[in-house]
XYZ file of N, CA and C in Angstrom:
579
model
N -1.757 24.023 11.677
C -1.548 22.497 11.682
C -1.236 21.851 13.146
N -1.698 20.748 13.310
C -1.610 20.162 14.822
C -0.331 19.912 15.023
N 0.074 19.594 16.032
C 1.281 18.848 16.383
C 1.344 17.367 15.881
N 0.116 16.515 15.438
C 0.526 15.529 15.033
C 0.620 15.276 13.773
N 0.153 16.274 13.116
C -0.223 16.529 11.494
C 1.455 16.827 11.344
N 2.254 17.673 11.884
C 3.447 18.517 11.901
C 4.404 17.101 12.174
N 4.301 16.458 13.298
C 5.162 15.336 13.446
C 4.986 14.214 12.342
N 3.970 14.273 11.691
C 3.846 13.192 10.433
C 4.426 13.594 9.546
N 4.223 15.120 8.938
C 4.843 15.616 8.095
C 6.451 15.392 8.254
N 6.982 15.474 9.232
C 8.498 15.799 9.453
C 8.837 13.939 9.195
N 8.290 13.223 9.583
C 8.686 11.492 9.484
C 8.304 11.170 8.325
N 7.270 11.844 7.522
C 7.233 11.250 6.184
C 8.295 11.809 5.152
N 8.854 13.149 5.418
C 9.922 13.466 4.900
C 11.233 12.831 5.328
N 11.176 12.448 6.379
C 12.545 11.949 6.410
C 12.741 10.627 6.114
N 11.622 9.508 6.615
C 11.476 8.211 5.647
C 11.631 8.332 4.223
N 10.811 9.145 3.211
C 10.812 9.283 2.049
C 12.249 9.606 1.271
N 12.923 10.791 1.924
C 14.287 11.109 1.646
C 15.181 9.718 1.471
N 15.169 9.092 3.233
C 15.896 7.618 3.427
C 15.471 6.670 2.178
N 14.452 6.636 1.969
C 14.167 5.443 0.652
C 14.600 6.161 -0.679
N 14.392 7.432 -0.646
C 14.972 7.850 -2.238
C 16.350 7.799 -2.017
N 17.165 7.702 -0.834
C 18.629 7.787 -1.147
C 18.892 6.072 -1.620
N 17.883 5.115 -1.514
C 18.513 4.026 -1.835
C 18.788 4.034 -3.584
N 20.188 3.399 -4.308
C 20.221 3.439 -5.184
C 19.372 2.696 -6.176
N 18.797 2.933 -7.015
C 17.930 1.923 -7.797
C 18.407 0.842 -8.140
N 19.282 0.345 -8.461
C 19.868 -1.149 -8.376
C 19.446 -2.027 -6.989
N 20.261 -1.235 -5.964
C 19.634 -1.891 -4.601
C 17.876 -1.595 -4.514
N 16.948 -0.929 -4.744
C 15.619 -0.965 -4.734
C 15.337 -1.839 -5.747
N 15.718 -2.454 -6.478
C 15.132 -3.764 -7.232
C 15.327 -4.687 -6.778
N 16.518 -5.028 -5.880
C 17.259 -6.166 -5.425
C 16.061 -6.261 -4.405
N 15.875 -5.052 -3.651
C 15.288 -5.351 -2.221
C 13.599 -5.531 -2.363
N 13.031 -4.773 -3.623
C 12.099 -5.429 -4.100
C 11.574 -6.974 -4.173
N 12.681 -7.285 -5.214
C 12.457 -8.868 -5.458
C 12.887 -9.476 -3.755
N 13.775 -9.371 -3.062
C 13.728 -9.815 -2.170
C 11.809 -9.462 -0.983
N 11.462 -8.511 -1.034
C 10.054 -8.362 -0.421
C 9.258 -9.357 -1.278
N 9.261 -9.064 -2.438
C 8.296 -10.126 -3.384
C 8.349 -11.756 -2.875
N 9.933 -11.858 -2.685
C 10.120 -13.312 -2.559
C 9.030 -13.684 -1.044
N 9.671 -13.227 -0.217
C 9.081 -13.225 1.092
C 7.456 -13.409 1.493
N 7.006 -12.172 0.080
C 5.524 -12.072 0.371
C 4.891 -13.507 -0.296
N 5.452 -13.773 -1.437
C 4.999 -15.077 -2.109
C 5.469 -16.318 -1.161
N 6.376 -16.680 -0.211
C 6.080 -17.479 0.642
C 5.261 -17.846 1.683
N 4.910 -16.055 2.152
C 4.228 -16.336 3.400
C 2.381 -15.559 3.155
N 2.104 -15.469 1.865
C 0.786 -14.852 2.019
C -0.254 -16.041 1.465
N -1.066 -16.786 2.185
C -1.679 -17.957 1.712
C -2.974 -16.996 1.152
N -3.563 -17.730 0.356
C -4.927 -17.128 0.090
C -5.589 -18.104 -0.899
N -6.922 -17.991 -0.727
C -8.193 -19.203 -1.534
C -8.208 -18.314 -2.839
N -8.254 -19.106 -3.803
C -8.557 -18.967 -5.071
C -10.129 -17.743 -5.132
N -9.820 -16.959 -5.763
C -11.100 -15.824 -5.912
C -10.813 -14.770 -4.787
N -9.615 -14.555 -4.031
C -9.376 -13.609 -3.053
C -9.032 -12.086 -4.271
N -9.674 -11.532 -3.513
C -9.615 -9.772 -4.316
C -8.542 -9.434 -3.682
N -7.006 -8.750 -4.259
C -6.022 -8.411 -3.794
C -5.983 -7.165 -4.490
N -5.716 -5.971 -3.640
C -5.350 -4.466 -4.372
C -3.665 -4.573 -4.150
N -3.095 -3.897 -5.088
C -1.847 -3.780 -4.874
C -1.872 -2.166 -5.542
N -0.552 -2.134 -6.355
C -0.483 -0.866 -6.964
C 1.037 -0.725 -7.740
N 0.690 0.222 -8.727
C 1.826 0.107 -9.318
C 2.906 0.971 -9.004
N 4.258 1.009 -8.958
C 5.395 1.771 -8.126
C 5.395 3.032 -8.790
N 5.363 4.192 -7.947
C 6.092 5.601 -8.075
C 7.184 5.738 -7.492
N 7.640 6.540 -8.250
C 9.036 7.486 -7.442
C 9.748 5.994 -7.207
N 10.023 6.072 -5.657
C 11.063 5.382 -5.317
C 10.538 4.033 -4.206
N 9.244 3.587 -4.779
C 8.478 2.633 -3.939
C 8.881 1.376 -4.822
N 8.340 0.218 -3.557
C 9.094 -0.741 -3.811
C 8.059 -1.069 -5.046
N 8.805 -2.125 -5.930
C 7.979 -2.671 -6.908
C 7.198 -3.826 -6.629
N 5.886 -4.260 -6.516
C 5.231 -5.293 -5.819
C 5.052 -6.327 -7.117
N 4.953 -5.865 -8.268
C 4.611 -6.431 -9.540
C 4.707 -7.934 -9.750
N 6.438 -8.510 -9.031
C 6.304 -9.907 -9.138
C 5.428 -10.370 -7.895
N 5.497 -10.070 -7.447
C 4.633 -10.225 -6.092
C 2.936 -10.576 -6.788
N 2.527 -9.442 -7.269
C 0.976 -9.601 -7.769
C 1.044 -10.491 -8.944
N 2.038 -10.688 -9.692
C 2.062 -11.948 -10.728
C 1.715 -13.314 -9.969
N 2.260 -13.465 -9.152
C 2.484 -14.782 -8.311
C 1.059 -14.967 -7.796
N 0.908 -14.053 -6.773
C -0.702 -13.895 -6.693
C -1.932 -14.521 -7.284
N -1.633 -13.494 -8.665
C -2.565 -13.914 -9.686
C -2.603 -15.327 -10.032
N -1.286 -15.924 -10.343
C -0.784 -17.209 -10.809
C -1.661 -18.561 -9.544
N -1.926 -17.660 -8.554
C -2.671 -18.782 -7.144
C -3.988 -18.557 -7.317
N -4.563 -17.638 -8.512
C -5.983 -17.576 -8.255
C -6.601 -16.354 -7.720
N -5.734 -15.619 -7.191
C -5.919 -14.329 -6.954
C -6.719 -13.486 -8.029
N -7.725 -12.434 -7.400
C -8.148 -11.482 -8.757
C -7.324 -10.219 -8.194
N -6.955 -9.773 -9.364
C -5.958 -8.470 -8.700
C -6.852 -6.907 -8.906
N -6.778 -6.142 -8.189
C -7.068 -4.698 -8.454
C -6.245 -3.654 -8.261
N -6.455 -2.645 -8.938
C -5.434 -1.235 -8.528
C -6.229 -0.423 -8.098
N -5.610 0.680 -7.267
C -6.456 2.291 -7.014
C -6.614 2.945 -8.211
N -7.584 3.682 -8.413
C -7.949 4.343 -9.332
C -8.634 5.815 -8.619
N -7.742 6.803 -8.960
C -8.365 7.907 -8.470
C -9.683 8.665 -8.970
N -10.782 8.926 -8.193
C -11.761 9.235 -8.941
C -12.149 10.997 -8.939
N -11.922 11.175 -7.875
C -11.705 12.837 -7.878
C -10.526 13.100 -6.674
N -10.558 14.243 -6.450
C -9.474 14.788 -5.252
C -9.591 14.082 -3.710
N -10.972 13.422 -3.646
C -10.958 12.656 -2.322
C -10.913 11.255 -2.597
N -11.435 10.591 -3.261
C -11.560 9.180 -3.417
C -10.693 8.058 -4.304
N -10.404 7.027 -3.955
C -9.846 6.095 -4.876
C -11.263 4.956 -4.845
N -11.090 4.162 -5.775
C -11.807 2.837 -5.642
C -10.790 2.139 -6.526
N -11.062 0.575 -6.405
C -10.505 -0.152 -6.770
C -10.752 -0.826 -8.062
N -10.216 -1.187 -9.167
C -10.488 -1.357 -10.627
C -9.782 -2.653 -10.755
N -10.768 -3.622 -11.158
C -10.051 -5.078 -11.796
C -8.490 -5.027 -12.584
N -7.685 -5.635 -12.503
C -6.561 -5.906 -13.567
C -6.728 -6.585 -13.896
N -6.542 -6.625 -15.412
C -6.847 -7.910 -16.452
C -5.673 -7.797 -17.229
N -5.421 -8.839 -17.411
C -4.145 -9.238 -18.546
C -4.724 -8.604 -19.817
N -3.752 -7.859 -20.396
C -4.009 -6.939 -21.675
C -5.162 -5.783 -21.954
N -5.552 -5.802 -20.953
C -6.289 -4.736 -20.590
C -5.427 -3.098 -20.241
N -5.740 -2.265 -21.059
C -4.858 -0.860 -21.136
C -4.844 -0.346 -19.674
N -3.958 0.183 -19.080
C -4.009 0.942 -18.258
C -3.594 2.671 -18.393
N -4.430 3.400 -17.798
C -4.616 4.883 -17.820
C -4.002 5.950 -17.029
N -3.540 6.955 -17.097
C -2.770 7.776 -16.099
C -4.079 7.919 -15.081
N -3.449 7.955 -13.808
C -4.169 8.310 -12.477
C -3.674 9.135 -11.945
N -3.186 9.945 -12.504
C -2.376 11.224 -11.710
C -0.988 10.935 -10.750
N -0.225 11.695 -10.328
C 0.811 11.415 -9.576
C 1.840 10.508 -10.054
N 1.630 10.444 -11.284
C 2.493 9.266 -11.775
C 2.187 8.162 -11.980
N 0.821 7.490 -11.839
C 0.604 6.043 -11.669
C -0.312 6.079 -12.620
N -0.381 4.553 -12.957
C -1.685 4.290 -13.623
C -2.606 3.238 -13.374
N -3.712 3.131 -13.778
C -4.715 2.031 -13.375
C -5.551 1.629 -14.545
N -6.435 0.597 -13.969
C -7.346 0.082 -15.169
C -8.444 1.342 -15.538
N -9.074 1.404 -16.775
C -9.855 2.728 -17.306
C -11.117 2.058 -16.856
N -12.044 3.014 -16.929
C -13.433 3.060 -16.809
C -14.311 1.802 -16.870
N -13.625 0.926 -17.659
C -14.644 -0.032 -18.213
C -14.090 -1.490 -17.420
N -12.996 -1.420 -16.511
C -13.056 -2.478 -15.817
C -13.733 -2.663 -14.374
N -14.151 -3.390 -13.878
C -15.155 -3.949 -12.768
C -14.656 -3.226 -11.474
N -15.417 -2.744 -10.981
C -14.993 -2.213 -9.306
C -14.998 -3.279 -8.464
N -14.063 -3.371 -7.738
C -13.996 -4.534 -6.893
C -13.640 -3.987 -5.595
N -14.083 -4.877 -4.252
C -13.767 -4.606 -3.013
C -12.641 -5.797 -2.589
N -11.480 -5.196 -2.193
C -10.192 -6.200 -1.945
C -10.520 -6.684 -0.784
N -10.200 -8.005 -0.503
C -10.089 -8.910 0.528
C -8.962 -8.673 1.187
N -8.060 -8.181 0.555
C -6.291 -8.255 1.019
C -5.941 -6.717 0.372
N -5.582 -5.895 1.059
C -4.939 -4.822 0.554
C -3.541 -4.418 0.684
N -2.443 -4.530 -0.186
C -1.297 -4.284 0.009
C -0.897 -2.686 -0.100
N -0.646 -2.000 0.767
C -0.921 -0.519 1.153
C 0.284 -0.019 0.921
N 0.913 0.835 -0.148
C 1.993 1.623 0.060
C 2.143 2.707 1.147
N 3.082 3.271 1.855
C 3.415 4.086 2.691
C 4.782 4.891 2.750
N 4.596 5.826 3.540
C 5.836 6.470 3.657
C 6.787 6.223 4.847
N 6.085 5.854 5.900
C 6.571 5.416 7.174
C 5.794 4.666 7.919
N 6.597 3.476 8.705
C 5.447 2.821 9.787
C 6.429 2.250 10.564
N 5.608 1.938 11.925
C 6.143 1.486 13.151
C 5.946 -0.029 13.684
N 6.470 -0.678 14.446
C 6.197 -2.087 14.980
C 5.032 -2.059 15.612
N 4.126 -1.079 15.828
C 2.836 -1.346 16.261
C 1.745 -1.595 15.116
N 2.101 -1.534 13.643
C 1.317 -1.358 12.497
C 0.729 -0.276 12.193
N 0.946 0.798 12.805
C 0.662 2.136 12.876
C 1.403 2.834 11.188
N 1.116 3.368 10.602
C 1.542 4.091 9.023
C 1.256 5.373 8.993
N 2.125 5.951 7.949
C 2.170 7.492 7.696
C 1.966 7.078 6.073
N 0.682 7.758 5.424
C 0.725 7.212 4.127
C 1.544 8.771 3.469
N 0.809 9.337 2.080
C 1.634 10.202 1.527
C 0.824 11.670 1.676
N 0.353 11.840 3.015
C -0.520 13.169 3.278
C -2.016 13.133 2.403
N -2.627 12.532 1.540
C -3.665 12.775 1.225
C -5.009 12.124 1.625
N -4.715 11.404 2.307
C -5.666 10.211 3.026
C -6.352 9.324 2.362
N -6.269 9.170 1.079
C -7.004 8.564 0.352
C -7.092 6.785 1.027
N -6.293 6.174 0.937
C -6.506 4.854 1.345
C -7.018 4.898 3.241
N -6.877 6.115 3.591
C -7.867 6.247 5.112
C -9.229 6.295 4.882
N -9.703 7.083 3.850
C -11.002 7.128 3.346
C -11.180 5.643 2.784
N -10.791 5.283 1.856
C -11.174 4.078 1.040
C -10.996 2.436 2.286
N -10.783 2.772 3.376
C -10.575 1.484 4.073
C -11.676 2.284 4.939
N -11.947 3.503 5.160
C -13.425 3.556 6.067
C -14.545 3.334 5.444
N -14.784 3.593 3.975
C -15.657 3.342 3.067
C -15.939 1.478 2.995
N -15.065 1.027 2.960
C -15.412 -0.386 3.110
C -15.554 -1.298 4.358
N -15.330 -0.224 5.634
C -15.921 -0.724 6.888
C -16.934 -0.591 6.875
N -17.391 0.839 6.507
C -18.752 1.090 6.386
C -19.902 0.342 5.351
N -19.091 -0.233 5.010
C -20.029 -1.350 4.073
C -19.993 -2.630 4.526
N -19.225 -3.017 5.953
C -19.367 -4.097 6.649
C -18.058 -5.064 6.289
N -17.048 -4.292 5.764
C -16.074 -5.452 4.845
C -14.860 -4.509 5.636
N -14.216 -5.983 5.842
C -12.651 -5.395 6.816
C -11.607 -5.979 6.041
N -10.857 -5.731 4.950
C -10.139 -6.420 4.500
C -8.538 -6.598 5.242
N -8.025 -7.489 5.078
C -6.485 -7.660 5.700
C -5.647 -6.516 4.927
N -4.980 -5.912 5.626
C -4.122 -4.488 5.439
C -2.408 -4.863 5.837
N -2.248 -4.954 4.531
C -0.537 -4.995 4.632
C 0.245 -3.947 4.328
N 1.051 -3.664 4.939
C 2.088 -2.360 4.860
C 2.948 -2.835 3.711
N 3.566 -1.874 2.747
C 4.402 -2.295 1.526
C 5.415 -1.113 1.959
N 6.741 -1.643 2.653
C 7.917 -0.557 2.550
C 9.063 -1.445 2.728
N 10.048 -0.525 2.666
C 11.485 -0.950 2.848
C 11.904 -0.808 4.604
N 12.916 -1.662 4.763
C 13.266 -1.455 6.039
C 13.620 -0.202 6.908
N 14.252 0.752 5.854
C 14.591 2.008 6.108
C 13.446 2.968 6.426
N 12.414 2.526 6.120
C 11.247 3.260 6.387
C 10.323 3.165 7.808
N 10.928 2.228 8.306
C 10.499 2.092 9.771
C 11.188 3.136 10.761
N 9.980 3.809 11.602
C 10.420 4.601 12.615
C 9.992 3.954 14.061
N 10.378 4.859 15.262
C 10.345 4.214 16.718
C 8.570 4.346 16.926
N 8.042 5.667 16.167
C 6.486 5.225 16.833
C 6.323 6.683 15.632
N 4.639 6.089 15.449
C 3.994 6.886 14.534
C 3.126 7.690 15.280
N 3.049 9.252 15.132
C 1.712 9.749 15.964
C 0.575 8.937 15.128
N -0.581 9.247 16.090
C -1.690 8.566 15.525
C -2.990 9.570 16.061
N -3.815 9.230 14.745
C -5.049 10.220 14.929
C -6.157 9.421 15.421
N -7.315 9.903 15.441
C -8.773 9.258 16.049
C -8.705 7.885 14.564
N -8.583 8.512 13.365
C -9.050 7.916 12.181
C -8.077 7.149 11.480
N -7.038 6.907 12.282
C -5.877 6.199 11.660
C -6.218 4.579 12.013
N -6.200 3.752 11.238
C -6.197 2.617 10.934
C -4.918 1.400 11.069
N -4.724 0.548 12.003
C -3.790 -0.314 12.001
C -3.705 -1.181 10.938
N -2.553 -1.461 10.657
C -2.184 -2.588 9.631
C -2.187 -3.825 10.578
N -2.634 -5.128 9.838
C -2.102 -6.411 10.155
C -0.989 -6.752 9.878
N -0.205 -6.336 9.289
C 1.212 -7.036 8.854
C 2.118 -5.644 7.955
N 3.344 -5.811 8.052
C 4.065 -5.301 7.133
C 5.119 -6.153 6.383
N 5.200 -5.773 5.248
C 6.085 -6.725 4.190
C 7.426 -5.799 4.044
N 8.277 -5.999 4.055
C 9.807 -5.230 3.796
C 10.626 -6.526 2.937
N 11.606 -6.327 2.757
C 12.765 -6.917 2.048
C 12.953 -7.872 3.183
N 13.240 -7.799 4.715
C 13.232 -8.278 5.852
C 12.287 -9.612 5.968
N 11.039 -9.553 5.599
C 10.047 -10.487 5.459
C 8.840 -9.805 5.826
N 7.502 -10.985 6.258
C 6.455 -10.181 6.632
C 6.323 -10.525 8.074
N 6.021 -9.120 8.765
C 6.021 -9.255 10.166
C 4.281 -8.780 10.462
N 3.711 -9.692 11.341
C 2.545 -10.022 11.662
C 2.486 -8.733 12.921
N 1.720 -8.102 13.092
C 1.385 -7.145 14.073
C 0.322 -7.883 15.095
N 0.613 -7.781 16.128
C -0.531 -8.050 17.129
C -1.610 -7.145 17.431
N -2.832 -7.624 17.086
C -3.861 -6.419 17.157
C -4.487 -6.532 18.506
């Protein structure tokens, strides 16, 4: 294991442990604040494709924000795991069933339309002020973003986290893509690129 991978694994473990220590009622309150900030600051055109996620473990619950964006005309999609290497994004439609996707999450089934997001709300385990993120170690989002870039698509990337997940500096690798913003319970922080 390289030094960068080892350092990322240490930071991932520390920040996920900090997130896990938040009491469930505090996580609900912090999630609601995060969603309020997102609703107040994220402007989008009707028809904008927004990828979100269903919360797992101690992640922020962004479902209220997704509902607000949907009410403003966004088309919503969720990541679905296709194989051990790939996630795609399928449209989230009211009333359509969600199916188990693995890792304790759910997503639209195979009959749902596959969409390419214009705006991606990205879960993470750690982030820094420069917009670097550490995911959960599987590289799913890195590969999905790379696949979109190869298609000539460059979605806006907004990391979703609690303030306790911030670190001084994330070790980076050549393939790492910076976020344009981080949304936490303290607000939306744009990152200068």
